[in-house]
Coordinates of C-alpha atoms in Angstrom, one line a residue:
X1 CA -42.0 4.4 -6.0
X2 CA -38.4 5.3 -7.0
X3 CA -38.3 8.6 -5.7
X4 CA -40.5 7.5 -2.6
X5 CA -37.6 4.8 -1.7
X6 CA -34.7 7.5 -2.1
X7 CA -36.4 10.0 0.1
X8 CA -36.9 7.1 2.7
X9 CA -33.2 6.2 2.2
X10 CA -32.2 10.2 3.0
X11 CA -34.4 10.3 5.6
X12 CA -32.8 7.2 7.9
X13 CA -29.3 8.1 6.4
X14 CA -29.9 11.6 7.9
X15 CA -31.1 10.1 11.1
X16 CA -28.3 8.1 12.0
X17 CA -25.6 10.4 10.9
X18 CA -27.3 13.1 13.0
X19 CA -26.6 11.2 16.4
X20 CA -22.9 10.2 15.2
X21 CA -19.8 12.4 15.0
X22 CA -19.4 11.8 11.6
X23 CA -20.3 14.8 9.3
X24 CA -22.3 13.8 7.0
X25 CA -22.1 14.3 3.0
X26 CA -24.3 13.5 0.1
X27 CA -23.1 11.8 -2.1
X28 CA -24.9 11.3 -6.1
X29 CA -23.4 8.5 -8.2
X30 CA -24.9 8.2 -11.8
X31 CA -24.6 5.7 -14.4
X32 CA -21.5 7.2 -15.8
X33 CA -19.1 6.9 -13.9
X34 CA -17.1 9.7 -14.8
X35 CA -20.2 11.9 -13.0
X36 CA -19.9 12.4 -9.3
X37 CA -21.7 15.3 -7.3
X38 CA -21.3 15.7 -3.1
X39 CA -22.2 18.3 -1.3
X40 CA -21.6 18.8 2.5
X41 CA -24.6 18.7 4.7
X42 CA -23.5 20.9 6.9
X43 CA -23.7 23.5 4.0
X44 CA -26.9 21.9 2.4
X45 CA -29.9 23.7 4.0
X46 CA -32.5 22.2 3.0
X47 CA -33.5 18.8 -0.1
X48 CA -36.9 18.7 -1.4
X49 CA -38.4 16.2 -3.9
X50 CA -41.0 16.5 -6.7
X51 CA -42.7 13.5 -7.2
X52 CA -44.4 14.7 -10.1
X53 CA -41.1 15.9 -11.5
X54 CA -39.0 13.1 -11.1
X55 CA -36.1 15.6 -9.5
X56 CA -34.6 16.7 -5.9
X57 CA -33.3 20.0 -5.7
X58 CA -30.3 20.5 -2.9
X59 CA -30.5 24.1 -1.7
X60 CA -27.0 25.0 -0.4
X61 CA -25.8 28.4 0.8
X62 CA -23.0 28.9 -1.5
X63 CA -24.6 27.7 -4.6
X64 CA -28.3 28.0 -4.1
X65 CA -30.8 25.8 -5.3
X66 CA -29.9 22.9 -7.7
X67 CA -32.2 20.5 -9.6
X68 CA -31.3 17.0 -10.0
X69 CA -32.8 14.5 -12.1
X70 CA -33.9 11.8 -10.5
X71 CA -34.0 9.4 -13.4
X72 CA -30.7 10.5 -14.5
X73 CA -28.9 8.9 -11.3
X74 CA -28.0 5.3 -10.4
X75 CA -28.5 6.3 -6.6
X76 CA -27.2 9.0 -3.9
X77 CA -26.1 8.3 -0.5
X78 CA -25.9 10.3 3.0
X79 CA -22.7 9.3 4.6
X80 CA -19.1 10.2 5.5
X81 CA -17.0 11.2 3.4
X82 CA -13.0 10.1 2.9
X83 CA -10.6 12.1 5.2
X84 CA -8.9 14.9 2.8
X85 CA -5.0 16.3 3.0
X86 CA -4.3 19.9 1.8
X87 CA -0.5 21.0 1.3
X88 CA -0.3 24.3 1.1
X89 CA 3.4 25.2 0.0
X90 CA 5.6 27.9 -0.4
X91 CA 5.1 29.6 -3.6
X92 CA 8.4 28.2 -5.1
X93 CA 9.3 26.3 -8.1
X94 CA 11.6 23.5 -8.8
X95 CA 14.8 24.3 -10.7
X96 CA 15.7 20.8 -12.2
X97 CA 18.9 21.6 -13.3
X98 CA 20.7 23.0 -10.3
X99 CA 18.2 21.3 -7.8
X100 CA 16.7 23.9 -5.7
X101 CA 13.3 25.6 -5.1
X102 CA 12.7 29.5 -5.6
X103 CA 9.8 32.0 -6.0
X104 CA 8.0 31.8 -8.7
X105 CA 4.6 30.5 -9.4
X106 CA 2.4 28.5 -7.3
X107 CA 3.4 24.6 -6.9
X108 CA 1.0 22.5 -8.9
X109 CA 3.5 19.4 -8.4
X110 CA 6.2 17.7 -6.7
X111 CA 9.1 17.1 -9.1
X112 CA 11.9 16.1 -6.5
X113 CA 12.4 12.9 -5.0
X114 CA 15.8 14.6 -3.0
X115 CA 14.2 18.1 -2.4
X116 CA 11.8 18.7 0.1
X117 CA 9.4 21.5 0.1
X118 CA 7.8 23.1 3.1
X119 CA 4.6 23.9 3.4
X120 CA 1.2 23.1 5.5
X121 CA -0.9 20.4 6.0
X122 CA -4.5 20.1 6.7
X123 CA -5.6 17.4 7.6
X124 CA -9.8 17.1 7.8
X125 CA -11.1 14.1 9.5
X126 CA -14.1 14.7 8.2
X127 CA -15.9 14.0 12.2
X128 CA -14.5 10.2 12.5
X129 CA -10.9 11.6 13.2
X130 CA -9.3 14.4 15.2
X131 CA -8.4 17.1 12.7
X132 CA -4.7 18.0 12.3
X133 CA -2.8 21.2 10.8
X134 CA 0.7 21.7 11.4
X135 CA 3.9 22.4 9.4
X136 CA 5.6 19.7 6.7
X137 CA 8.1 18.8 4.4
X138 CA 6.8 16.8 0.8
X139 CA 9.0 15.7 -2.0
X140 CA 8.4 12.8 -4.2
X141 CA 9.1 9.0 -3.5
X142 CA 9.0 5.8 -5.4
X143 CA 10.9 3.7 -8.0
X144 CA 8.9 3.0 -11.5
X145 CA 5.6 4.5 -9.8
X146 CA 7.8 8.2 -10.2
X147 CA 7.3 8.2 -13.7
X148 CA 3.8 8.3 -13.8
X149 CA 1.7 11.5 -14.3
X150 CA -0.1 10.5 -10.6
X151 CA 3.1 10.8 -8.0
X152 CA 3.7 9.2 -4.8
X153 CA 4.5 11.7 -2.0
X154 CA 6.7 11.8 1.3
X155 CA 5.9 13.8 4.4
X156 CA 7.5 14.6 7.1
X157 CA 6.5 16.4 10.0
X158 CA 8.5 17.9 13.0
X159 CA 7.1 16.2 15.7
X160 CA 5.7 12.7 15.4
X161 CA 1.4 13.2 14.3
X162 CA -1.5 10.9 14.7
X163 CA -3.7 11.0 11.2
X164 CA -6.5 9.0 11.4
X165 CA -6.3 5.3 12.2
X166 CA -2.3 5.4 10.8
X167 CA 0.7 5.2 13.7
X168 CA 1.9 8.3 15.3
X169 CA 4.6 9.2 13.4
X170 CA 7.2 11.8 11.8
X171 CA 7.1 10.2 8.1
X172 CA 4.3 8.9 6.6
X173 CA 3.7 8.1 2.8
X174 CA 1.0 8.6 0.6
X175 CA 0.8 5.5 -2.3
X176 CA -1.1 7.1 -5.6
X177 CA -2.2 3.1 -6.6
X178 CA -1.3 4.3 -10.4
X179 CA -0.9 1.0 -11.9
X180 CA -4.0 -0.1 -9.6
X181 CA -7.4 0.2 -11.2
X182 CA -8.9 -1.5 -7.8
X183 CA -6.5 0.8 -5.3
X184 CA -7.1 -2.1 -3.1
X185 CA -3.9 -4.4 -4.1
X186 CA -1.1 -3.0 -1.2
X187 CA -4.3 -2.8 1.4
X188 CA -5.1 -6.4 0.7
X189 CA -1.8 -7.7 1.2
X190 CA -1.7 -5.4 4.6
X191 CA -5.0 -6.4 5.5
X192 CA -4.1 -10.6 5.0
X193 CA -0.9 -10.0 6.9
X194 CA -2.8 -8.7 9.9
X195 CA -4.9 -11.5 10.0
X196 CA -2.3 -14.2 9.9
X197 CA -0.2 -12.3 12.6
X198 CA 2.8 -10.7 10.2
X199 CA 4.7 -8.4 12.7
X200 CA 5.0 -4.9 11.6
X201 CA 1.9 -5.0 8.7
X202 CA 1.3 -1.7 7.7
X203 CA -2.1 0.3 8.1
X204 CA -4.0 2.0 5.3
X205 CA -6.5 5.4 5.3
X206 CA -8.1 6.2 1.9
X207 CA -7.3 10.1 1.7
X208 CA -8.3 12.8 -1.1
X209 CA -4.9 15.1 -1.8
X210 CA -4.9 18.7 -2.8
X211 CA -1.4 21.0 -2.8
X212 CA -2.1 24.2 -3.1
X213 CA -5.7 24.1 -4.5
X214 CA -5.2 21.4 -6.8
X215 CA -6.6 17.9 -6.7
X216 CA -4.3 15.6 -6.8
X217 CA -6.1 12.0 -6.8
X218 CA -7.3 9.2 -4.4
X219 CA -4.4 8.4 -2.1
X220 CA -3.4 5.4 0.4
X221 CA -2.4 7.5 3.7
X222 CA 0.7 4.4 5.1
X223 CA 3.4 4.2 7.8
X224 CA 6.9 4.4 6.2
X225 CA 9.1 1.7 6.2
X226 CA 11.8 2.1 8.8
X227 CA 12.9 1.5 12.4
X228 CA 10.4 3.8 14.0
X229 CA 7.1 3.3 16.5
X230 CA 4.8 3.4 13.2
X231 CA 7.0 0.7 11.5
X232 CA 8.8 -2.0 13.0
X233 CA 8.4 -1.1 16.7
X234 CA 11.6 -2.0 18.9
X235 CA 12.0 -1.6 22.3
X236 CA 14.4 1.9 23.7
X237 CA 16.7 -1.0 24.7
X238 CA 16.8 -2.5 21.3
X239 CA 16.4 0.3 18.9
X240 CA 19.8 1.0 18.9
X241 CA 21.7 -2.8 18.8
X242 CA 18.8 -3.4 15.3
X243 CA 19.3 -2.6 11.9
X244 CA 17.1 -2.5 9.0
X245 CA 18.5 -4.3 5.7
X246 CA 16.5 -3.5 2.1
X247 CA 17.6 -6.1 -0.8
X248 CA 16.4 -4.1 -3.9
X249 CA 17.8 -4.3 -7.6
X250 CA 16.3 -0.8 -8.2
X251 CA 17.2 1.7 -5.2
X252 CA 20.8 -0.6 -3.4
X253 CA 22.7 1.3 -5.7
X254 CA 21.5 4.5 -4.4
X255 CA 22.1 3.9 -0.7
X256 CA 25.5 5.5 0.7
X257 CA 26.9 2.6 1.3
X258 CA 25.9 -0.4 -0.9
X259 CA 27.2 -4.3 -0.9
X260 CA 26.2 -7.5 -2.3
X261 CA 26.0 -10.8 -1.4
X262 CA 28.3 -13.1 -2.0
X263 CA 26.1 -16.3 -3.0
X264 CA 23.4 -14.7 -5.2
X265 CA 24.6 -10.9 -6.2
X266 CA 21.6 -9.4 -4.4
X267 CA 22.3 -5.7 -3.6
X268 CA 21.7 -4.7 -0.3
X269 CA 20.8 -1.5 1.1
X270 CA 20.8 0.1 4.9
X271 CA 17.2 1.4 5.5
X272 CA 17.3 2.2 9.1
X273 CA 19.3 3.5 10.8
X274 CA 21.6 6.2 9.8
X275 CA 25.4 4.7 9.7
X276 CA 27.8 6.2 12.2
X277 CA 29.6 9.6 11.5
X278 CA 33.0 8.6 12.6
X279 CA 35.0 6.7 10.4
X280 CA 36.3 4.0 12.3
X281 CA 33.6 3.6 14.0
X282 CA 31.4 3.8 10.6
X283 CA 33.6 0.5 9.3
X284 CA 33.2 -1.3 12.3
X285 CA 30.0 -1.1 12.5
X286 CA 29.4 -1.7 8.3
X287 CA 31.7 -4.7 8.9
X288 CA 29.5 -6.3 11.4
X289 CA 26.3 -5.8 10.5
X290 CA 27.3 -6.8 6.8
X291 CA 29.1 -9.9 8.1
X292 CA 26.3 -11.1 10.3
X293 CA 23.6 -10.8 6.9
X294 CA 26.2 -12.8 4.8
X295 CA 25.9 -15.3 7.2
X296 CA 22.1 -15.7 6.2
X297 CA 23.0 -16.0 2.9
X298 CA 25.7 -18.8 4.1
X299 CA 23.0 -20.8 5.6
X300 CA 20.3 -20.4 2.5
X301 CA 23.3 -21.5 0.2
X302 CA 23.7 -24.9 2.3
X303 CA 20.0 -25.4 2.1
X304 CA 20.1 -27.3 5.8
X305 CA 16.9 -26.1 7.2
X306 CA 18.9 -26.5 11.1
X307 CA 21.4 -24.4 9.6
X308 CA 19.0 -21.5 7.8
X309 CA 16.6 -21.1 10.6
X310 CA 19.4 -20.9 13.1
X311 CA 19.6 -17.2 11.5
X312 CA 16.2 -16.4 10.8
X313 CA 13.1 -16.3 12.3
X314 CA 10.9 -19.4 10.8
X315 CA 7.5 -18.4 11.8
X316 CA 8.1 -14.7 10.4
X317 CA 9.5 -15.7 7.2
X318 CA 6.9 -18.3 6.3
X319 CA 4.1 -15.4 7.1
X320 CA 6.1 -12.9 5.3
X321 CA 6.2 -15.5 2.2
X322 CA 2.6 -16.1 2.2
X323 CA 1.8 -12.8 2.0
X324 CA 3.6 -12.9 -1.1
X325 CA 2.1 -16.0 -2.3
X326 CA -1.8 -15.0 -1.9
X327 CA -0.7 -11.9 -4.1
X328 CA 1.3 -14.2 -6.8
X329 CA 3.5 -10.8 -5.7
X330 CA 6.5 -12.3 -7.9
X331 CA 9.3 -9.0 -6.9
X332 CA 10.5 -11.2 -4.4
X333 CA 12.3 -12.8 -7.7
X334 CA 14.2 -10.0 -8.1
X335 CA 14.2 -8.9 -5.8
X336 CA 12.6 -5.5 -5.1
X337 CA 11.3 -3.7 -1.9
X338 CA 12.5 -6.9 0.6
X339 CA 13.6 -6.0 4.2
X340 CA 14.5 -7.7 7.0
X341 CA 15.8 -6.6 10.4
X342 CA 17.9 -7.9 13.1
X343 CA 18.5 -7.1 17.1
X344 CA 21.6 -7.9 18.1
X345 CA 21.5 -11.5 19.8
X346 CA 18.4 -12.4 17.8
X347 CA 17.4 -13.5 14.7
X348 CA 16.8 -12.3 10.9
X349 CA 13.3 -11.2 10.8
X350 CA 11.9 -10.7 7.5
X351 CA 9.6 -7.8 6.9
X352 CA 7.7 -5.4 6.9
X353 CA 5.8 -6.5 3.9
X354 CA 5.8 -3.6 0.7
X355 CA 4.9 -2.9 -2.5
X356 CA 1.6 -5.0 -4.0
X357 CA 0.5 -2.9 -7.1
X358 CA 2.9 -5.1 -9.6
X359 CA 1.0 -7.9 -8.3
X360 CA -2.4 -10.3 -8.4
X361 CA -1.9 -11.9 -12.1
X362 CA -0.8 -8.0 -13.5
X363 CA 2.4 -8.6 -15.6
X364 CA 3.3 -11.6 -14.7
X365 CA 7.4 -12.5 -14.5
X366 CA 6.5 -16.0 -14.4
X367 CA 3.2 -18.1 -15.8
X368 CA 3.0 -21.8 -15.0
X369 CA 3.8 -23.8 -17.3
X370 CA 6.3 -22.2 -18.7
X371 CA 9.8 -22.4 -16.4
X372 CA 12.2 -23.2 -18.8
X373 CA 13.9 -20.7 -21.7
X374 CA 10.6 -19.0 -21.8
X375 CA 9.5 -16.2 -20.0
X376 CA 8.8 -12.8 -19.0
X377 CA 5.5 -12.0 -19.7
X378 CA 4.8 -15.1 -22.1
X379 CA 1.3 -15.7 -23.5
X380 CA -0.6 -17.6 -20.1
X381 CA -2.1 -20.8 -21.1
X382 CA -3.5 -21.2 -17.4
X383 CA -5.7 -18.6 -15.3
X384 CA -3.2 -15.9 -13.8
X385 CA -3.8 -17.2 -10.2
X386 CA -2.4 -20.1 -10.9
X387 CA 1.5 -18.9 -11.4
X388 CA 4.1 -19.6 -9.5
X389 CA 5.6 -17.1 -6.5
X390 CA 9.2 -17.9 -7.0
X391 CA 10.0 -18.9 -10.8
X392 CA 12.9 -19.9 -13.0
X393 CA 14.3 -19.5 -16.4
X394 CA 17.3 -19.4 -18.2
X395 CA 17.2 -15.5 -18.0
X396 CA 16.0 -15.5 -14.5
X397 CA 19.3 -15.2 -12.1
X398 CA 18.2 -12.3 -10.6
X399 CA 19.1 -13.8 -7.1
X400 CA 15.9 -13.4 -5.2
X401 CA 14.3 -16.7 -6.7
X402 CA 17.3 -19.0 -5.8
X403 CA 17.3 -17.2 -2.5
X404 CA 14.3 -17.9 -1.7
X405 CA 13.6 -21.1 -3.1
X406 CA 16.8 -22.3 -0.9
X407 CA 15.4 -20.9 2.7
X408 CA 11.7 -22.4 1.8
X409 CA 11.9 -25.2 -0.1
X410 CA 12.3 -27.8 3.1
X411 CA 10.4 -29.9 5.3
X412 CA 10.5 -27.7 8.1
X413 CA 9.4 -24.7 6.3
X414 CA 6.7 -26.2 4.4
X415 CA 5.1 -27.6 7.7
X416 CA 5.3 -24.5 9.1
X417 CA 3.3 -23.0 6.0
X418 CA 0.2 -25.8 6.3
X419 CA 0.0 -25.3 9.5
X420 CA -0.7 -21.3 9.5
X421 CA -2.5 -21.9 5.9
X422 CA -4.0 -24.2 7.1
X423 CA -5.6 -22.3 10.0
X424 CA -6.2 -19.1 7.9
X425 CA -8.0 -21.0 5.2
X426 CA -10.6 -22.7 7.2
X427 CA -10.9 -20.1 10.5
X428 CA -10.1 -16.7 9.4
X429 CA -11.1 -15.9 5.4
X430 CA -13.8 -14.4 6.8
X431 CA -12.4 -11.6 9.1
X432 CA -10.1 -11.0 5.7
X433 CA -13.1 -10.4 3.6
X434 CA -14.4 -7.9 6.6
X435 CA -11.2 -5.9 6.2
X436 CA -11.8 -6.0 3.0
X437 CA -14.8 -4.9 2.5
X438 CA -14.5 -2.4 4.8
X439 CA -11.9 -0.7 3.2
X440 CA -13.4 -0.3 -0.5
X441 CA -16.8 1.3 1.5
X442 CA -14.8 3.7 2.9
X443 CA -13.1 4.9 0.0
X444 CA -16.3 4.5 -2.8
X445 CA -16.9 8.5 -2.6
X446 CA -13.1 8.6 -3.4
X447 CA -13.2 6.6 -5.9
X448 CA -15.8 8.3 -7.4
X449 CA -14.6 11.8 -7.2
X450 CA -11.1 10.1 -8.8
X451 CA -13.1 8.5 -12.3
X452 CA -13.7 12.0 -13.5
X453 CA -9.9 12.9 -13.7
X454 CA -8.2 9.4 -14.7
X455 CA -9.7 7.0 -17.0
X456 CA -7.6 4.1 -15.7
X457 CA -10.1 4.1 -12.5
X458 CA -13.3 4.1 -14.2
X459 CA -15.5 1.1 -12.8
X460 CA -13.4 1.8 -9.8
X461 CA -16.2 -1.2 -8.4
X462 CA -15.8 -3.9 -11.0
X463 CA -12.1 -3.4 -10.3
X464 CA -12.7 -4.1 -7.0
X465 CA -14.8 -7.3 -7.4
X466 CA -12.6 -8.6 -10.4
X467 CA -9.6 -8.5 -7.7
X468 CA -12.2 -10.0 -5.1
X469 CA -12.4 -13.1 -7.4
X470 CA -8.5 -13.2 -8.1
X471 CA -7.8 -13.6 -4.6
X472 CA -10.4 -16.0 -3.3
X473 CA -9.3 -18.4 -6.8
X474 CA -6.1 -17.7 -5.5
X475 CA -6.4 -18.9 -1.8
X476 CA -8.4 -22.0 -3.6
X477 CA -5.6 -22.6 -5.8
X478 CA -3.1 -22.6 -2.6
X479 CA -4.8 -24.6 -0.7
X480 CA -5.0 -27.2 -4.0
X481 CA -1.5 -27.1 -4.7
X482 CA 0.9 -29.7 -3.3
X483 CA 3.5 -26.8 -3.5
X484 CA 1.1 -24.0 -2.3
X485 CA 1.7 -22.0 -5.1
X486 CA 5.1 -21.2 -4.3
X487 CA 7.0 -22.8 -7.4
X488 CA 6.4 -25.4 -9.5
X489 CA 8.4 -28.9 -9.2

């Protein structure tokens, strides 16, 4: 009856692949999950089964026949199969100490976060998107998620490309999800700002990366954050009267031209654009732009709701926030990969929302309960989704937390939160969970294919549901909390 069902499953897989675009793959998952087989149809010429047996044998041109055990599988699926990248590079290798590529042996890894390296890139839609190869530039990106043994990559392309469902664009990013059993974390966030109307929310493509031959892992294909049509999206008329501000404790001291604020020592960086060349006009321009954030931070400092929301956008920062707050995504404290943007003659905008792995209950800054003398990753004597977004201690003046908790904790902004919590929790969850959902299917075979190389994503699916759970106790939790979950009184 087992095999009977399977061969019934192939069968109707097969027949609605065949009048799609989509090229079908087969894909066999078995009960450990470090085993994953897939073969591509179009190469498969023909699958038998022995009843009698118990096995299926795949007969493929370049491999021949193959016997599988049927007993020996949890179950195999006909389907598509996630869009793959190749980067073919120059055969050069890093020089770390002067900072510079030559010949040498093929690259096997990115080791610069300055350097870029040219090369190729392939990029197989696999029949649900247009297929792509043309010329780029890769180097490394990231803050703490560069010191891991899976890196996070930057492209850029000469002329702006279209990959998939992501922007046309010249830079892109792929996210390698390291400290992300789940890989779902930074989608979620994306996918709950979209629902709720966030300007500017990010879209995410589940991607298998090779350079030059050599897998490299399951990878989030993403917009890069900047001023740009695939980012935040200005009118020509605007573009160049807007500027892009990043508050970061980690990269502000790397950006050309750093400052701080005056009220709460947050370093802040330019993202977008590039400053002027000329000198004088380069100081002008620093002076204004610089002078027109610190008088954000003058408003916050007052606390007068007229006052603070004469320079920023309400709506956008209390949907930016609440992304945060269904993630428990506590960096705002700090704070770390922040941005908000400005046209001349309008108001601060916060966003685009960023960076969601260090988030969801994993290493928590701040645990409820606990907001005195005490904290940093203290012992949790409630459940994780419970914790505040914006906490305090006595080691805590970081500067993000008091700014913050002075443009949000007032009447007007916390109307302005029920009212679009409100809405989301009884209207929308459901076209959440749809985006949701939709995104784990379409990276399972990624997944998969990932287990057998790093042991931190095996039971890649009860990663998934255990982060499923998190969030919807979280929204509960929210919508039970006098305070929303944003800090505790």
């Amino acid at each position: 009856m087992k095999i009977k069902s399977f061969l019934s499953l192939a069968l109707m897989a097969l027949g609605v692949l065949s009048s799609s675009a989509q090229d079908p793959w087969l894909h066999i998952y078995y009960p450990s999950a470090k085993n994953f087989t897939q073969y591509d149809m179009n190469e498969v010429l023909d699958i038998s089964f022995d009843e009698e047996a118990g096995t299926m044998t795949v007969n493929t041109e370049a491999d021949g026949a193959q016997s599988i055990s049927l007993g020996a599988i949890d179950r195999f699926v006909i389907g598509p199969n996630v869009c793959r990248i190749d980067i073919d590079t120059d055969l050069k290798t890093y020089d770390e100490t002067f900072g510079y590529y030559y010949e040498g042996m093929p690259v096997t890894e990115i080791v610069s976060k300055t350097v870029y390296l040219d090369g190729t890139m392939t990029f197989n839609g696999r029949g649900i998107y247009e297929d792509v190869v043309c010329p780029v530039k890769i180097r490394g990106r990231g803050n703490s998620t560069w010191s891991h043994s899976k890196k996070p990559y930057r492209l850029k392309f000469t002329e702006k490309q279209k990959l998939g469902n992501i922007h046309k664009a010249k830079n892109l990013v792929l996210l390698a999800n390291y400290l992300d059993g789940s890989m779902m974390k930074n989608h979620a966030a994306f996918a709950f700002g979209k629902v709720i109307g966030m300007p500017f929310i990010n879209r995410s493509l589940a991607v298998d990366v090779y350079l030059n031959g050599n897998y490299k892992g399951a990878y989030q294909l993403t917009e890069k954050v900047g001023i740009n049509n695939g980012s935040v999206d200005l009118s020509k008329e605007d573009e160049p009267n807007s500027i892009l501000f990043e508050l970061d404790t980690n990269s502000a001291d790397e950006d050309e031209y750093p400052s701080t604020d005056s009220h709460y020592g947050i370093p802040i960086r330019i993202k977008d654009p590039d400053a002027p060349e000329d000198y004088a006009e380069r100081e002008t321009w620093l002076d204004y732009w610089r002078s027109d954030l610190e008088e954000l931070f003058d408003a916050a400092a007052t606390e007068n709701p007229t006052k603070i929301f004469s320079q920023c956008n309400l709506e956008t920062l209390v949907k930016y926030v609440m992304v945060y707050d269904i993630a428990c995504n506590q960096e705002l404290n700090h704070p770390k990969s922040v941005y908000l943007h400005k046209t001349i003659g309008g108001l601060w905008e916060f966003g685009p929302c960023w960076d969601f792995d260090w988030a969801y209950g994993y290493q928590p800054t701040y645990t409820k309960g606990q907001q005195g003398d005490s904290w940093w990753w203290n012992p949790v004597t409630y459940p994780d989704y419970e914790n505040p977004l914006i906490g305090f201690g006595s080691s805590s003046n970081q500067g993000g937390n008091e700014f913050f908790y002075a443009l949000c904790n007032n009447e007007v902004f916390l109307a302005k939160f029920k009212e679009i919590w409100d809405d989301f929790y009884q209207n929308k969850q459901a076209e959440f969970w749809a985006a949701f959902d939709e995104y784990a299917a379409s990276m399972t075979p990624s997944a998969a294919l990932q287990a057998g190389y790093r042991d931190q994503y095996v039971g890649w699916e009860s990663q998934v549901e255990t982060l499923r759970q998190w969030i919807q106790n979280r929204f509960d939790y929210i919508n039970s909390d006098p305070n929303y979950g944003l800090w505790e009184d």
